[in-house]
């Protein structure tokens, strides 16, 4: 097992170049300090360092037998992969529910924590999201979702209230709203497509309504194509350009946030993560949000929300009991609220938490667990899907749609060749698993 993990870690770190020169300290959390069991966490959100410093201090002041150390480095994923090469594992890692989690899981680096009692308090959609990130079906649970974010449409509530505009629940209503806004001489939408990653914001928000949440797994198993599954998604995404500012590819994410903050557009199709940037420009802006209505059936509307931070225990951890005590502490309601207040996030735990006002329009979906993950959490970074979408949006040729969709399937096969072979071999050997997946 250790040999496989070392090989897997070497694969994960390939291409990181000079990263091996990074200075590392410590040898993971498998030890004692001053007679206390040390539990080490490395988490990847440096913007939350103050919240975690407060939680670390609170834990250590109330526990005599465990010393908690939380590290929040600026380049956590690079540091983690380097440490894995050296077999220098922390006890817990805090990462997002994305392709990195899939790779770590596939490399047998994470512990099955099915027996952790706190799992029963996590919303089912976020647990399901992690299962969909498994390349092949696995028994067990390997992460506890902690915090999520949400994406859809941010809107200027004061402008909406002034004109009496209602929140759309269908795609046709959304288009009609954009027409009404434009008729008042106001810019309906603003985009910052100069930064290619922002092209994924409307794409993801539309995908949750129009594409299966497990489409990437279906393609890997040979049961679907992106050309078919993503056609409507691509059409709707491109249709938004008619309501955008001229030449949105010349404006960056910061430009778009600034324009929206200054009231230069009524709406902004982006995630809740943009609000701090927007409010840094205009602290007094009255921002609310709503779910992007990707179809004309309101019952099909789903909130685009993914696991922004989740906890996984390393397979080599020798302090499982102490680790579970730390997790129990992190999931105490008041400690979750501490993080929410600091980061304006969405809790993955069930319960009555105070959410930021900018999520008021999405609250119904959060409370009723009507959520689905970001599609790009399944995309390999080497494939550069964001740049592909930008190219498609800029392409005004007659065959732009077919060119884009065909390229998506071609590039997917190119960058996932080994994975596709592995997945299809698995389902050949486990036909009952394939049948179960189709039923679900």
Coordinates of C-alpha atoms in Angstrom, one line a residue:
X1 CA 0.0 0.0 0.0
X2 CA 2.8 2.5 0.9
X3 CA 4.6 1.7 -2.4
X4 CA 1.4 2.5 -4.3
X5 CA 0.9 5.7 -2.4
X6 CA 4.4 6.8 -3.0
X7 CA 4.1 6.2 -6.8
X8 CA 0.7 8.0 -6.8
X9 CA 2.1 10.9 -4.9
X10 CA 5.0 11.1 -7.4
X11 CA 2.4 11.2 -10.2
X12 CA 0.4 13.9 -8.5
X13 CA 3.4 16.1 -8.2
X14 CA 4.6 15.6 -11.7
X15 CA 5.1 18.9 -13.5
X16 CA 5.5 21.0 -10.4
X17 CA 9.2 21.6 -11.2
X18 CA 11.2 23.3 -8.5
X19 CA 8.6 22.7 -5.8
X20 CA 10.8 20.0 -4.3
X21 CA 13.0 22.8 -3.1
X22 CA 10.2 24.1 -0.8
X23 CA 11.3 24.1 2.8
X24 CA 9.1 21.8 4.9
X25 CA 9.0 21.3 8.6
X26 CA 7.7 18.6 10.9
X27 CA 6.8 15.1 10.2
X28 CA 3.0 15.0 10.2
X29 CA 0.7 14.7 13.2
X30 CA 1.6 11.2 14.3
X31 CA 3.2 12.1 17.6
X32 CA 3.1 13.8 20.9
X33 CA 4.1 17.2 22.2
X34 CA 4.2 18.1 25.9
X35 CA 2.4 14.9 26.7
X36 CA -0.4 15.8 24.3
X37 CA -1.5 14.0 21.1
X38 CA -0.8 16.3 18.2
X39 CA -3.4 16.5 15.5
X40 CA -2.1 18.4 12.4
X41 CA -4.4 19.9 9.8
X42 CA -3.3 21.4 6.5
X43 CA -6.1 23.3 4.8
X44 CA -6.0 25.1 1.4
X45 CA -7.9 28.3 2.1
X46 CA -5.4 31.0 3.2
X47 CA -8.1 33.6 3.1
X48 CA -9.7 31.9 6.1
X49 CA -6.5 31.9 8.2
X50 CA -7.9 34.2 10.9
X51 CA -11.0 32.1 11.4
X52 CA -8.9 29.0 11.8
X53 CA -6.4 30.7 14.1
X54 CA -9.3 31.5 16.3
X55 CA -10.7 28.0 16.2
X56 CA -7.2 26.5 16.9
X57 CA -6.8 28.7 19.9
X58 CA -10.2 27.9 21.2
X59 CA -9.7 24.2 20.8
X60 CA -6.3 24.2 22.5
X61 CA -7.6 26.3 25.4
X62 CA -10.4 23.8 26.1
X63 CA -8.6 20.4 25.6
X64 CA -5.9 19.1 27.8
X65 CA -5.0 15.9 26.0
X66 CA -4.8 17.1 22.3
X67 CA -2.7 19.8 20.7
X68 CA -4.3 21.1 17.4
X69 CA -2.1 22.6 14.8
X70 CA -3.8 24.2 11.7
X71 CA -1.6 25.3 8.9
X72 CA -3.2 27.5 6.2
X73 CA -0.3 28.1 3.6
X74 CA -0.7 30.1 0.5
X75 CA 0.1 27.2 -1.8
X76 CA -1.4 24.4 0.1
X77 CA -1.9 21.9 -2.8
X78 CA 1.7 22.2 -3.9
X79 CA 2.9 21.8 -0.4
X80 CA 0.7 18.8 0.3
X81 CA 1.8 17.1 -2.9
X82 CA 5.4 17.7 -2.0
X83 CA 4.9 16.3 1.5
X84 CA 3.2 13.3 0.1
X85 CA 6.3 12.5 -1.9
X86 CA 8.3 12.6 1.3
X87 CA 5.7 10.5 3.1
X88 CA 5.2 13.4 5.5
X89 CA 1.5 13.2 6.0
X90 CA -0.6 15.5 8.2
X91 CA -3.5 13.9 10.0
X92 CA -6.2 15.8 8.2
X93 CA -6.3 17.7 5.0
X94 CA -8.8 20.4 4.2
X95 CA -9.4 20.7 0.4
X96 CA -12.2 21.3 -2.0
X97 CA -14.4 18.8 -3.6
X98 CA -12.8 18.8 -7.0
X99 CA -10.4 16.8 -9.2
X100 CA -7.6 16.9 -6.6
X101 CA -9.9 15.1 -4.2
X102 CA -10.6 12.5 -6.9
X103 CA -6.9 12.0 -7.5
X104 CA -6.1 11.6 -3.8
X105 CA -8.9 9.2 -3.4
X106 CA -7.9 7.1 -6.4
X107 CA -4.4 6.9 -5.0
X108 CA -5.6 5.2 -1.8
X109 CA -4.3 8.1 0.3
X110 CA -7.4 8.8 2.3
X111 CA -9.0 6.9 5.2
X112 CA -12.5 5.4 5.1
X113 CA -14.3 7.4 7.8
X114 CA -17.7 5.8 7.4
X115 CA -17.9 5.3 11.2
X116 CA -17.6 9.0 11.9
X117 CA -20.9 9.9 13.7
X118 CA -20.9 13.4 12.4
X119 CA -21.7 12.3 8.9
X120 CA -25.3 11.9 9.8
X121 CA -25.6 15.6 10.2
X122 CA -24.3 16.5 6.7
X123 CA -26.7 17.4 3.9
X124 CA -27.2 14.6 1.5
X125 CA -26.4 16.6 -1.6
X126 CA -22.9 17.3 -0.4
X127 CA -22.3 13.7 0.5
X128 CA -23.6 12.7 -3.0
X129 CA -21.3 15.3 -4.6
X130 CA -18.3 13.5 -3.1
X131 CA -19.5 10.1 -4.3
X132 CA -19.9 11.5 -7.8
X133 CA -16.2 12.6 -7.6
X134 CA -15.1 8.9 -7.3
X135 CA -13.6 7.8 -10.6
X136 CA -15.0 4.3 -9.9
X137 CA -17.5 3.4 -7.2
X138 CA -15.9 2.9 -3.8
X139 CA -17.2 1.5 -0.6
X140 CA -16.9 3.9 2.3
X141 CA -16.8 7.6 2.9
X142 CA -13.6 9.6 2.6
X143 CA -14.4 13.2 3.3
X144 CA -16.7 15.2 5.6
X145 CA -18.1 18.3 3.7
X146 CA -17.6 21.4 5.8
X147 CA -18.4 24.5 3.8
X148 CA -19.8 25.1 0.4
X149 CA -20.3 28.1 -1.9
X150 CA -23.1 28.9 -4.3
X151 CA -23.3 30.3 -7.8
X152 CA -26.1 31.8 -9.8
X153 CA -27.1 35.4 -10.4
X154 CA -26.1 38.3 -8.1
X155 CA -28.4 41.3 -8.5
X156 CA -28.5 44.9 -7.3
X157 CA -31.5 44.7 -5.0
X158 CA -32.0 48.5 -4.9
X159 CA -32.2 48.7 -8.7
X160 CA -34.7 45.8 -8.8
X161 CA -36.8 47.3 -6.0
X162 CA -36.8 50.7 -7.7
X163 CA -38.2 49.3 -11.0
X164 CA -40.4 46.6 -9.4
X165 CA -38.7 43.7 -11.3
X166 CA -39.5 40.2 -10.1
X167 CA -37.1 37.3 -9.8
X168 CA -37.4 35.0 -12.8
X169 CA -38.1 31.3 -12.3
X170 CA -37.8 30.2 -16.0
X171 CA -35.3 30.9 -18.8
X172 CA -37.9 32.8 -20.8
X173 CA -38.7 35.0 -17.8
X174 CA -35.0 35.6 -17.4
X175 CA -34.7 36.7 -21.0
X176 CA -37.8 38.9 -20.6
X177 CA -36.2 40.5 -17.5
X178 CA -33.0 41.3 -19.4
X179 CA -35.1 43.0 -22.1
X180 CA -37.0 45.1 -19.5
X181 CA -33.7 46.1 -17.9
X182 CA -32.2 47.1 -21.3
X183 CA -35.3 49.0 -22.1
X184 CA -34.7 51.2 -19.1
X185 CA -31.2 52.0 -20.4
X186 CA -29.5 49.8 -17.8
X187 CA -26.9 47.2 -18.6
X188 CA -28.5 43.8 -17.8
X189 CA -25.3 41.7 -17.3
X190 CA -21.6 42.3 -17.0
X191 CA -18.9 39.7 -17.5
X192 CA -15.1 39.6 -17.0
X193 CA -14.3 37.0 -19.6
X194 CA -10.7 38.4 -20.1
X195 CA -10.0 36.0 -17.2
X196 CA -11.0 32.7 -18.7
X197 CA -11.9 31.1 -15.5
X198 CA -14.9 33.4 -15.2
X199 CA -16.4 31.8 -18.3
X200 CA -17.1 28.8 -16.1
X201 CA -19.4 30.7 -13.8
X202 CA -22.5 30.9 -16.1
X203 CA -21.5 27.5 -17.6
X204 CA -21.7 25.7 -14.2
X205 CA -24.8 27.5 -13.1
X206 CA -26.6 26.4 -16.4
X207 CA -25.2 22.9 -16.3
X208 CA -27.0 22.0 -13.0
X209 CA -30.3 22.4 -14.8
X210 CA -29.6 21.1 -18.2
X211 CA -26.9 18.3 -17.8
X212 CA -26.8 15.2 -15.6
X213 CA -24.7 15.8 -12.5
X214 CA -22.7 12.6 -13.3
X215 CA -22.2 13.3 -17.0
X216 CA -18.4 13.0 -16.7
X217 CA -18.8 9.5 -15.2
X218 CA -21.2 8.6 -17.9
X219 CA -18.8 9.7 -20.6
X220 CA -15.9 7.8 -19.0
X221 CA -18.0 4.6 -18.9
X222 CA -18.9 5.1 -22.6
X223 CA -22.6 5.7 -22.0
X224 CA -22.8 9.3 -23.1
X225 CA -21.1 12.1 -25.1
X226 CA -20.6 15.7 -24.2
X227 CA -21.7 16.7 -27.7
X228 CA -25.2 15.6 -26.8
X229 CA -25.3 16.4 -23.1
X230 CA -23.8 19.9 -23.3
X231 CA -25.5 21.2 -26.5
X232 CA -28.3 23.1 -24.7
X233 CA -25.9 24.3 -22.0
X234 CA -23.6 25.8 -24.7
X235 CA -26.5 27.4 -26.5
X236 CA -27.9 29.1 -23.3
X237 CA -24.4 30.2 -22.2
X238 CA -23.8 31.9 -25.5
X239 CA -27.2 33.5 -25.5
X240 CA -26.3 35.6 -22.5
X241 CA -23.8 37.6 -24.6
X242 CA -26.7 39.6 -26.2
X243 CA -27.3 41.1 -22.7
X244 CA -23.6 41.6 -21.8
X245 CA -21.4 44.7 -22.2
X246 CA -19.7 45.1 -25.5
X247 CA -16.6 42.9 -25.9
X248 CA -16.6 41.3 -22.5
X249 CA -13.3 39.6 -23.3
X250 CA -11.5 42.9 -22.7
X251 CA -12.7 43.1 -19.1
X252 CA -11.2 41.1 -16.2
X253 CA -12.9 39.6 -13.1
X254 CA -11.9 42.7 -11.1
X255 CA -13.3 45.0 -13.8
X256 CA -16.6 43.1 -13.8
X257 CA -16.8 43.2 -9.9
X258 CA -16.1 46.9 -10.0
X259 CA -18.6 47.7 -12.7
X260 CA -21.3 45.8 -10.8
X261 CA -20.4 47.4 -7.5
X262 CA -20.8 50.8 -9.1
X263 CA -24.2 50.0 -10.5
X264 CA -23.1 49.7 -14.1
X265 CA -25.1 46.5 -14.5
X266 CA -28.2 45.2 -12.7
X267 CA -27.0 41.6 -12.6
X268 CA -23.8 39.5 -12.5
X269 CA -23.7 35.8 -13.2
X270 CA -21.1 34.7 -10.7
X271 CA -20.6 32.9 -7.4
X272 CA -21.1 34.1 -3.9
X273 CA -17.3 34.2 -3.6
X274 CA -17.4 37.5 -5.6
X275 CA -19.3 39.5 -3.0
X276 CA -16.3 40.4 -0.8
X277 CA -14.5 41.8 -3.9
X278 CA -17.7 43.7 -4.9
X279 CA -18.1 45.1 -1.4
X280 CA -14.5 46.2 -1.3
X281 CA -15.4 48.7 -4.0
X282 CA -18.8 49.6 -2.7
X283 CA -19.5 48.5 0.9
X284 CA -23.0 49.8 0.8
X285 CA -24.2 47.9 -2.2
X286 CA -27.4 45.9 -1.5
X287 CA -26.7 42.6 -3.1
X288 CA -29.0 39.6 -3.3
X289 CA -29.0 36.5 -5.5
X290 CA -31.1 34.0 -7.2
X291 CA -30.7 30.6 -8.8
X292 CA -30.1 30.7 -12.6
X293 CA -33.2 29.4 -14.3
X294 CA -31.6 27.2 -17.0
X295 CA -34.9 25.8 -18.4
X296 CA -38.5 26.7 -18.6
X297 CA -39.6 24.3 -15.9
X298 CA -39.3 25.9 -12.5
X299 CA -39.3 22.5 -10.8
X300 CA -36.0 21.7 -12.6
X301 CA -34.2 24.7 -11.0
X302 CA -31.3 23.6 -8.9
X303 CA -28.7 25.7 -7.0
X304 CA -25.2 25.4 -8.2
X305 CA -23.3 24.6 -5.0
X306 CA -20.2 22.5 -4.3
X307 CA -18.0 21.5 -1.5
X308 CA -15.7 24.4 -1.1
X309 CA -13.9 22.9 2.0
X310 CA -14.1 19.4 3.3
X311 CA -12.0 17.3 5.7
X312 CA -10.3 14.1 4.8
X313 CA -8.2 11.9 7.1
X314 CA -5.0 10.5 5.7
X315 CA -4.9 6.8 5.5
X316 CA -1.7 6.6 7.6
X317 CA -3.1 8.6 10.5
X318 CA -2.5 6.8 13.8
X319 CA -4.7 9.2 15.9
X320 CA -8.1 8.4 14.7
X321 CA -9.9 9.0 18.0
X322 CA -8.2 12.3 18.5
X323 CA -8.9 13.3 14.9
X324 CA -12.6 12.5 15.4
X325 CA -12.6 14.7 18.5
X326 CA -11.2 17.6 16.5
X327 CA -13.8 17.1 13.8
X328 CA -16.5 17.1 16.4
X329 CA -15.2 20.4 17.6
X330 CA -15.1 21.9 14.1
X331 CA -18.7 20.8 13.5
X332 CA -20.1 22.4 16.7
X333 CA -22.7 24.9 15.6
X334 CA -21.0 28.0 17.1
X335 CA -17.7 27.1 15.4
X336 CA -19.4 26.7 12.1
X337 CA -21.0 30.1 12.6
X338 CA -17.6 31.5 13.3
X339 CA -16.5 30.4 9.8
X340 CA -19.7 31.6 8.2
X341 CA -19.4 35.0 9.6
X342 CA -15.8 35.3 8.4
X343 CA -16.2 33.8 5.0
X344 CA -19.9 34.3 4.0
X345 CA -20.1 30.6 3.1
X346 CA -22.8 28.0 3.0
X347 CA -22.7 25.3 5.7
X348 CA -22.7 21.7 4.7
X349 CA -24.2 20.7 8.0
X350 CA -27.9 20.6 8.6
X351 CA -29.1 23.2 11.0
X352 CA -30.4 26.7 11.6
X353 CA -27.4 28.9 10.8
X354 CA -27.4 32.6 10.1
X355 CA -26.5 33.0 6.4
X356 CA -25.2 36.2 4.8
X357 CA -28.1 38.3 3.4
X358 CA -26.7 38.0 -0.2
X359 CA -27.9 34.4 -0.1
X360 CA -31.5 35.2 0.8
X361 CA -32.7 34.4 -2.7
X362 CA -31.0 31.0 -2.6
X363 CA -32.0 30.1 1.0
X364 CA -35.0 28.0 0.0
X365 CA -32.7 25.8 -2.1
X366 CA -30.1 25.5 0.6
X367 CA -32.6 24.6 3.3
X368 CA -34.4 22.1 1.0
X369 CA -31.1 20.5 -0.2
X370 CA -31.8 21.2 -3.9
X371 CA -28.3 21.6 -5.0
X372 CA -25.8 20.1 -7.5
X373 CA -22.1 20.4 -7.9
X374 CA -20.0 22.5 -10.3
X375 CA -19.3 20.6 -13.4
X376 CA -15.7 21.9 -13.6
X377 CA -14.8 20.1 -10.4
X378 CA -14.6 17.0 -12.7
X379 CA -12.5 18.6 -15.4
X380 CA -8.7 18.0 -15.5
X381 CA -6.9 21.3 -15.4
X382 CA -4.7 20.4 -18.4
X383 CA -7.8 20.4 -20.5
X384 CA -8.3 24.1 -20.0
X385 CA -12.1 24.0 -20.4
X386 CA -12.4 27.6 -19.4
X387 CA -10.3 28.6 -22.4
X388 CA -12.3 26.3 -24.6
X389 CA -15.5 28.0 -23.5
X390 CA -14.1 31.4 -24.1
X391 CA -13.0 30.4 -27.6
X392 CA -16.5 29.1 -28.3
X393 CA -18.1 32.3 -27.0
X394 CA -15.8 34.4 -29.3
X395 CA -16.4 32.2 -32.3
X396 CA -19.1 33.8 -34.5
X397 CA -18.8 31.2 -37.3
X398 CA -21.8 29.2 -38.4
X399 CA -20.4 25.9 -37.1
X400 CA -19.1 27.3 -33.8
X401 CA -21.4 25.1 -31.7
X402 CA -20.5 21.8 -33.3
X403 CA -16.8 22.6 -33.4
X404 CA -16.9 23.3 -29.7
X405 CA -18.8 20.2 -28.7
X406 CA -16.7 17.9 -30.9
X407 CA -13.6 19.4 -29.4
X408 CA -14.9 18.9 -25.9
X409 CA -15.3 15.1 -26.5
X410 CA -11.9 14.9 -28.3
X411 CA -10.0 16.8 -25.6
X412 CA -11.7 14.8 -22.9
X413 CA -10.6 11.5 -24.4
X414 CA -7.1 12.9 -24.9
X415 CA -6.6 14.0 -21.3
X416 CA -8.5 11.2 -19.6
X417 CA -7.3 8.3 -21.8
X418 CA -5.9 6.2 -18.9
X419 CA -8.9 7.0 -16.6
X420 CA -11.4 6.0 -19.3
X421 CA -9.6 2.7 -19.8
X422 CA -9.6 2.1 -16.1
X423 CA -13.3 3.0 -15.7
X424 CA -14.5 0.9 -18.6
X425 CA -12.4 -2.1 -17.4
X426 CA -14.0 -1.8 -14.0
X427 CA -17.6 -1.8 -15.4
X428 CA -16.7 -4.7 -17.7
X429 CA -15.7 -6.6 -14.6
X430 CA -18.6 -5.3 -12.5
X431 CA -21.6 -5.2 -14.8
X432 CA -23.9 -5.0 -11.8
X433 CA -22.3 -1.6 -10.8
X434 CA -23.0 -0.2 -14.3
X435 CA -26.6 -1.3 -14.0
X436 CA -26.9 0.4 -10.6
X437 CA -25.4 3.6 -12.0
X438 CA -27.9 3.7 -14.8
X439 CA -30.8 3.3 -12.5
X440 CA -29.6 6.1 -10.3

